[in-house]
Amino acid sequence: MALLNILHFPDPKLRTVAKPVTVFDPELRQLVRDMFETMYEAPGIGLAATQVDRHIRLLVMDVSDQSNHPRCLINPEIVEADGEEETDEGCLSVPGFYEKVRRAEHIRVRAQNDFGETIEFEAEGLEGVCVQHEMDHLDGKLFVDYLSSLKRNRIRSKLVKQMKQKDFD
Ligand code: GNR
Ligand code: NI
């Protein structure tokens, strides 16, 4: 097992569009395990491969209170979406900032599991938000992209300042 390094905004690597997974082998399942370990340790409710600098269409999540419902989605697609809702979102790649984002209220998701089997399910509430947030990462998109450029640039400056400060510590 291994903890993976999480990239932070405005790292340009977070803008990479991830490629579909075609090989479902033990190496892939090892990455899935490492991503779960990294997500739980952070702690977070989701983690996309993009955030750990692996540019394949893979995400892990667990929105349960007790962190006992791990779910891994590979090559996920949203096949139906209804309604709109606004939720406060945060991101492990934008640490310390929380802002309202408008997303579909109810989605139907099709994906593969880590053995390549197709799975399909419906999601709403925090689970629905999390799937949409993680799928954005796979397309190089961050929740701050939905904010005004003024807010986004303020967040960018604060994070850049924090990172420079860390270099001195
Ligand atoms: O841990 C996380 N919490 C969260 C809260 C509201 C909306 C989305 C999220 S996802 C985030 C983890 C993360 O950054 N995943 O990409
Ligand atoms: Ni995120």
PDB file of C-alpha atoms and ligand atoms in Angstrom:
ATOM      1  CA  MET A   1       0.000   0.000   0.000  1.00  0.00           C
ATOM      2  CA  ALA A   2       1.135   3.544  -0.590  1.00  0.00           C
ATOM      3  CA  LEU A   3      -0.081   7.083  -0.078  1.00  0.00           C
ATOM      4  CA  LEU A   4      -0.049   9.061  -3.288  1.00  0.00           C
ATOM      5  CA  ASN A   5       0.796  12.754  -3.642  1.00  0.00           C
ATOM      6  CA  ILE A   6      -2.252  14.939  -4.378  1.00  0.00           C
ATOM      7  CA  LEU A   7      -1.750  17.766  -6.913  1.00  0.00           C
ATOM      8  CA  HIS A   8      -2.969  21.257  -5.954  1.00  0.00           C
ATOM      9  CA  PHE A   9      -4.599  24.006  -8.036  1.00  0.00           C
ATOM     10  CA  PRO A  10      -3.201  25.780 -10.067  1.00  0.00           C
ATOM     11  CA  ASP A  11      -0.951  22.866 -11.115  1.00  0.00           C
ATOM     12  CA  PRO A  12      -1.438  22.599 -14.907  1.00  0.00           C
ATOM     13  CA  LYS A  13      -1.342  18.767 -14.648  1.00  0.00           C
ATOM     14  CA  LEU A  14      -4.856  18.986 -13.154  1.00  0.00           C
ATOM     15  CA  ARG A  15      -5.988  20.196 -16.621  1.00  0.00           C
ATOM     16  CA  THR A  16      -5.052  16.904 -18.331  1.00  0.00           C
ATOM     17  CA  VAL A  17      -7.930  15.016 -19.981  1.00  0.00           C
ATOM     18  CA  ALA A  18      -7.745  11.388 -18.807  1.00  0.00           C
ATOM     19  CA  LYS A  19      -7.706   8.456 -21.263  1.00  0.00           C
ATOM     20  CA  PRO A  20     -10.097   5.479 -21.078  1.00  0.00           C
ATOM     21  CA  VAL A  21      -8.925   2.416 -19.176  1.00  0.00           C
ATOM     22  CA  THR A  22      -8.535  -0.577 -21.521  1.00  0.00           C
ATOM     23  CA  VAL A  23      -6.550  -3.053 -19.408  1.00  0.00           C
ATOM     24  CA  PHE A  24      -8.068  -4.369 -16.150  1.00  0.00           C
ATOM     25  CA  ASP A  25      -5.033  -5.991 -14.553  1.00  0.00           C
ATOM     26  CA  PRO A  26      -3.542  -6.366 -11.047  1.00  0.00           C
ATOM     27  CA  GLU A  27      -1.531  -3.163 -11.546  1.00  0.00           C
ATOM     28  CA  LEU A  28      -4.795  -1.242 -12.040  1.00  0.00           C
ATOM     29  CA  ARG A  29      -6.257  -2.814  -8.894  1.00  0.00           C
ATOM     30  CA  GLN A  30      -3.125  -1.837  -6.939  1.00  0.00           C
ATOM     31  CA  LEU A  31      -3.622   1.788  -8.048  1.00  0.00           C
ATOM     32  CA  VAL A  32      -7.282   1.558  -6.936  1.00  0.00           C
ATOM     33  CA  ARG A  33      -6.158   0.350  -3.480  1.00  0.00           C
ATOM     34  CA  ASP A  34      -3.574   3.141  -3.203  1.00  0.00           C
ATOM     35  CA  MET A  35      -6.190   5.721  -4.224  1.00  0.00           C
ATOM     36  CA  PHE A  36      -8.614   4.458  -1.532  1.00  0.00           C
ATOM     37  CA  GLU A  37      -5.855   4.631   1.067  1.00  0.00           C
ATOM     38  CA  THR A  38      -4.964   8.186  -0.044  1.00  0.00           C
ATOM     39  CA  MET A  39      -8.632   9.282  -0.059  1.00  0.00           C
ATOM     40  CA  TYR A  40      -9.399   7.880   3.412  1.00  0.00           C
ATOM     41  CA  GLU A  41      -6.195   9.310   4.858  1.00  0.00           C
ATOM     42  CA  ALA A  42      -6.811  12.831   3.449  1.00  0.00           C
ATOM     43  CA  PRO A  43      -9.705  12.471   4.417  1.00  0.00           C
ATOM     44  CA  GLY A  44     -12.009  12.938   1.428  1.00  0.00           C
ATOM     45  CA  ILE A  45     -15.211  11.435   0.028  1.00  0.00           C
ATOM     46  CA  GLY A  46     -13.812  11.014  -3.479  1.00  0.00           C
ATOM     47  CA  LEU A  47     -10.575  11.011  -5.446  1.00  0.00           C
ATOM     48  CA  ALA A  48      -9.986  11.053  -9.200  1.00  0.00           C
ATOM     49  CA  ALA A  49      -6.846   9.538 -10.780  1.00  0.00           C
ATOM     50  CA  THR A  50      -6.070  12.974 -12.283  1.00  0.00           C
ATOM     51  CA  GLN A  51      -5.488  14.342  -8.757  1.00  0.00           C
ATOM     52  CA  VAL A  52      -2.687  11.827  -8.173  1.00  0.00           C
ATOM     53  CA  ASP A  53      -1.154  12.508 -11.601  1.00  0.00           C
ATOM     54  CA  ARG A  54      -2.434   9.289 -13.238  1.00  0.00           C
ATOM     55  CA  HIS A  55      -4.319  10.314 -16.351  1.00  0.00           C
ATOM     56  CA  ILE A  56      -6.770   7.457 -16.791  1.00  0.00           C
ATOM     57  CA  ARG A  57     -10.570   7.457 -16.355  1.00  0.00           C
ATOM     58  CA  LEU A  58     -10.710   6.083 -12.831  1.00  0.00           C
ATOM     59  CA  LEU A  59     -12.216   7.478  -9.637  1.00  0.00           C
ATOM     60  CA  VAL A  60     -12.846   6.185  -6.145  1.00  0.00           C
ATOM     61  CA  MET A  61     -15.430   7.399  -3.656  1.00  0.00           C
ATOM     62  CA  ASP A  62     -17.098   6.686  -0.345  1.00  0.00           C
ATOM     63  CA  VAL A  63     -19.818   9.066   0.816  1.00  0.00           C
ATOM     64  CA  SER A  64     -20.951   6.875   3.740  1.00  0.00           C
ATOM     65  CA  ASP A  65     -20.758   8.204   7.321  1.00  0.00           C
ATOM     66  CA  GLN A  66     -18.658   5.279   8.503  1.00  0.00           C
ATOM     67  CA  SER A  67     -16.352   5.129   5.460  1.00  0.00           C
ATOM     68  CA  ASN A  68     -17.426   1.550   4.789  1.00  0.00           C
ATOM     69  CA  HIS A  69     -18.943   1.842   1.284  1.00  0.00           C
ATOM     70  CA  PRO A  70     -15.987   2.049  -1.090  1.00  0.00           C
ATOM     71  CA  ARG A  71     -16.933   2.421  -4.749  1.00  0.00           C
ATOM     72  CA  CYS A  72     -14.580   2.432  -7.708  1.00  0.00           C
ATOM     73  CA  LEU A  73     -15.779   3.763 -11.072  1.00  0.00           C
ATOM     74  CA  ILE A  74     -13.843   3.181 -14.274  1.00  0.00           C
ATOM     75  CA  ASN A  75     -14.712   4.860 -17.585  1.00  0.00           C
ATOM     76  CA  PRO A  76     -17.800   6.451 -15.948  1.00  0.00           C
ATOM     77  CA  GLU A  77     -20.556   8.072 -18.020  1.00  0.00           C
ATOM     78  CA  ILE A  78     -23.664   9.995 -16.981  1.00  0.00           C
ATOM     79  CA  VAL A  79     -26.463   8.478 -19.038  1.00  0.00           C
ATOM     80  CA  GLU A  80     -29.335  10.539 -17.578  1.00  0.00           C
ATOM     81  CA  ALA A  81     -29.484  13.765 -15.570  1.00  0.00           C
ATOM     82  CA  ASP A  82     -32.439  15.642 -14.075  1.00  0.00           C
ATOM     83  CA  GLY A  83     -33.027  18.705 -11.970  1.00  0.00           C
ATOM     84  CA  GLU A  84     -30.593  21.184 -10.471  1.00  0.00           C
ATOM     85  CA  GLU A  85     -29.288  21.724  -6.981  1.00  0.00           C
ATOM     86  CA  GLU A  86     -26.636  23.878  -5.347  1.00  0.00           C
ATOM     87  CA  THR A  87     -24.244  22.351  -2.830  1.00  0.00           C
ATOM     88  CA  ASP A  88     -21.186  23.637  -0.985  1.00  0.00           C
ATOM     89  CA  GLU A  89     -18.212  21.857  -2.507  1.00  0.00           C
ATOM     90  CA  GLY A  90     -14.630  21.463  -1.481  1.00  0.00           C
ATOM     91  CA  CYS A  91     -11.743  19.673  -3.171  1.00  0.00           C
ATOM     92  CA  LEU A  92      -8.568  17.991  -1.954  1.00  0.00           C
ATOM     93  CA  SER A  93      -6.803  19.792  -4.826  1.00  0.00           C
ATOM     94  CA  VAL A  94      -8.120  23.190  -3.607  1.00  0.00           C
ATOM     95  CA  PRO A  95      -7.538  22.781   0.138  1.00  0.00           C
ATOM     96  CA  GLY A  96      -9.387  25.072   2.530  1.00  0.00           C
ATOM     97  CA  PHE A  97     -11.932  26.580   0.105  1.00  0.00           C
ATOM     98  CA  TYR A  98     -15.650  25.787  -0.033  1.00  0.00           C
ATOM     99  CA  GLU A  99     -18.089  27.344  -2.506  1.00  0.00           C
ATOM    100  CA  LYS A 100     -21.573  26.672  -3.833  1.00  0.00           C
ATOM    101  CA  VAL A 101     -21.755  24.820  -7.162  1.00  0.00           C
ATOM    102  CA  ARG A 102     -24.872  24.076  -9.221  1.00  0.00           C
ATOM    103  CA  ARG A 103     -25.117  20.517 -10.580  1.00  0.00           C
ATOM    104  CA  ALA A 104     -27.720  17.982 -11.708  1.00  0.00           C
ATOM    105  CA  GLU A 105     -29.841  16.812  -8.782  1.00  0.00           C
ATOM    106  CA  HIS A 106     -30.302  13.250  -9.953  1.00  0.00           C
ATOM    107  CA  ILE A 107     -28.097  11.214 -12.291  1.00  0.00           C
ATOM    108  CA  ARG A 108     -27.898   7.724 -13.736  1.00  0.00           C
ATOM    109  CA  VAL A 109     -24.293   6.511 -14.000  1.00  0.00           C
ATOM    110  CA  ARG A 110     -22.820   3.736 -16.122  1.00  0.00           C
ATOM    111  CA  ALA A 111     -19.256   2.629 -15.441  1.00  0.00           C
ATOM    112  CA  GLN A 112     -17.027  -0.424 -15.116  1.00  0.00           C
ATOM    113  CA  ASN A 113     -15.638  -1.882 -11.904  1.00  0.00           C
ATOM    114  CA  ASP A 114     -11.965  -2.782 -11.460  1.00  0.00           C
ATOM    115  CA  PHE A 115     -12.557  -6.137 -13.176  1.00  0.00           C
ATOM    116  CA  GLY A 116     -14.099  -4.480 -16.250  1.00  0.00           C
ATOM    117  CA  GLU A 117     -17.684  -5.489 -15.440  1.00  0.00           C
ATOM    118  CA  THR A 118     -20.368  -2.930 -16.301  1.00  0.00           C
ATOM    119  CA  ILE A 119     -22.240  -1.375 -13.399  1.00  0.00           C
ATOM    120  CA  GLU A 120     -25.144   1.060 -13.504  1.00  0.00           C
ATOM    121  CA  PHE A 121     -26.767   2.984 -10.651  1.00  0.00           C
ATOM    122  CA  GLU A 122     -28.682   6.115  -9.772  1.00  0.00           C
ATOM    123  CA  ALA A 123     -27.272   8.792  -7.506  1.00  0.00           C
ATOM    124  CA  GLU A 124     -28.529  11.952  -5.835  1.00  0.00           C
ATOM    125  CA  GLY A 125     -27.573  14.118  -2.881  1.00  0.00           C
ATOM    126  CA  LEU A 126     -23.906  14.024  -1.839  1.00  0.00           C
ATOM    127  CA  GLU A 127     -23.245  10.846  -3.851  1.00  0.00           C
ATOM    128  CA  GLY A 128     -24.559  12.489  -7.040  1.00  0.00           C
ATOM    129  CA  VAL A 129     -22.521  15.628  -6.403  1.00  0.00           C
ATOM    130  CA  CYS A 130     -19.399  13.560  -5.742  1.00  0.00           C
ATOM    131  CA  VAL A 131     -19.706  11.556  -8.992  1.00  0.00           C
ATOM    132  CA  GLN A 132     -20.123  14.769 -11.007  1.00  0.00           C
ATOM    133  CA  HIS A 133     -17.203  16.470  -9.178  1.00  0.00           C
ATOM    134  CA  GLU A 134     -14.878  13.470  -9.753  1.00  0.00           C
ATOM    135  CA  MET A 135     -15.904  13.081 -13.408  1.00  0.00           C
ATOM    136  CA  ASP A 136     -15.030  16.770 -13.954  1.00  0.00           C
ATOM    137  CA  HIS A 137     -11.491  16.022 -12.693  1.00  0.00           C
ATOM    138  CA  LEU A 138     -11.130  13.345 -15.407  1.00  0.00           C
ATOM    139  CA  ASP A 139     -11.880  16.076 -17.963  1.00  0.00           C
ATOM    140  CA  GLY A 140      -9.355  18.460 -16.412  1.00  0.00           C
ATOM    141  CA  LYS A 141     -12.045  20.524 -14.742  1.00  0.00           C
ATOM    142  CA  LEU A 142     -12.187  21.853 -11.146  1.00  0.00           C
ATOM    143  CA  PHE A 143     -15.091  23.220  -9.082  1.00  0.00           C
ATOM    144  CA  VAL A 144     -13.423  26.645  -9.061  1.00  0.00           C
ATOM    145  CA  ASP A 145     -14.103  26.809 -12.829  1.00  0.00           C
ATOM    146  CA  TYR A 146     -17.791  27.362 -11.976  1.00  0.00           C
ATOM    147  CA  LEU A 147     -16.977  30.449  -9.853  1.00  0.00           C
ATOM    148  CA  SER A 148     -16.448  34.012 -11.071  1.00  0.00           C
ATOM    149  CA  SER A 149     -12.927  34.692 -12.350  1.00  0.00           C
ATOM    150  CA  LEU A 150     -12.530  37.136  -9.441  1.00  0.00           C
ATOM    151  CA  LYS A 151     -13.188  34.394  -6.857  1.00  0.00           C
ATOM    152  CA  ARG A 152     -11.098  31.835  -8.764  1.00  0.00           C
ATOM    153  CA  ASN A 153      -8.122  34.198  -9.028  1.00  0.00           C
ATOM    154  CA  ARG A 154      -8.321  35.046  -5.315  1.00  0.00           C
ATOM    155  CA  ILE A 155      -8.239  31.342  -4.467  1.00  0.00           C
ATOM    156  CA  ARG A 156      -5.315  30.825  -6.881  1.00  0.00           C
ATOM    157  CA  SER A 157      -3.261  33.653  -5.313  1.00  0.00           C
ATOM    158  CA  LYS A 158      -3.880  32.389  -1.773  1.00  0.00           C
ATOM    159  CA  LEU A 159      -2.848  28.833  -2.673  1.00  0.00           C
ATOM    160  CA  VAL A 160       0.258  29.993  -4.568  1.00  0.00           C
ATOM    161  CA  LYS A 161       1.242  32.141  -1.561  1.00  0.00           C
ATOM    162  CA  GLN A 162       0.726  29.184   0.818  1.00  0.00           C
ATOM    163  CA  MET A 163       2.850  26.911  -1.370  1.00  0.00           C
ATOM    164  CA  LYS A 164       5.697  29.476  -1.544  1.00  0.00           C
ATOM    165  CA  GLN A 165       5.531  29.828   2.265  1.00  0.00           C
ATOM    166  CA  LYS A 166       5.833  26.031   2.625  1.00  0.00           C
ATOM    167  CA  ASP A 167       9.026  26.078   0.538  1.00  0.00           C
ATOM    168  CA  PHE A 168      10.603  28.339   3.216  1.00  0.00           C
ATOM    169  CA  ASP A 169       9.429  26.237   6.188  1.00  0.00           C
TER     170      ASP A 169
HETATM  171  O1  GNR B   1     -13.720  15.266   0.003  1.00  0.00           O
HETATM  172  C1  GNR B   1     -14.402  15.909  -0.793  1.00  0.00           C
HETATM  173  N1  GNR B   1     -15.558  16.472  -0.369  1.00  0.00           N
HETATM  174  C2  GNR B   1     -16.492  17.040  -1.234  1.00  0.00           C
HETATM  175  C3  GNR B   1     -17.507  17.799  -0.667  1.00  0.00           C
HETATM  176  C4  GNR B   1     -18.478  18.367  -1.465  1.00  0.00           C
HETATM  177  C5  GNR B   1     -18.446  18.166  -2.820  1.00  0.00           C
HETATM  178  C6  GNR B   1     -17.430  17.429  -3.399  1.00  0.00           C
HETATM  179  C7  GNR B   1     -16.468  16.850  -2.615  1.00  0.00           C
HETATM  180  S1  GNR B   1     -15.230  15.891  -3.327  1.00  0.00           S
HETATM  181  C8  GNR B   1     -13.929  16.096  -2.181  1.00  0.00           C
HETATM  182  C9  GNR B   1     -12.741  15.207  -2.529  1.00  0.00           C
HETATM  183  C10 GNR B   1     -12.184  15.622  -3.868  1.00  0.00           C
HETATM  184  O2  GNR B   1     -11.582  16.624  -4.062  1.00  0.00           O
HETATM  185  N2  GNR B   1     -12.446  14.841  -4.861  1.00  0.00           N
HETATM  186  O3  GNR B   1     -12.044  15.173  -6.104  1.00  0.00           O
HETATM  187 NI    NI B   2     -11.855  17.316  -6.138  1.00  0.00          NI
END
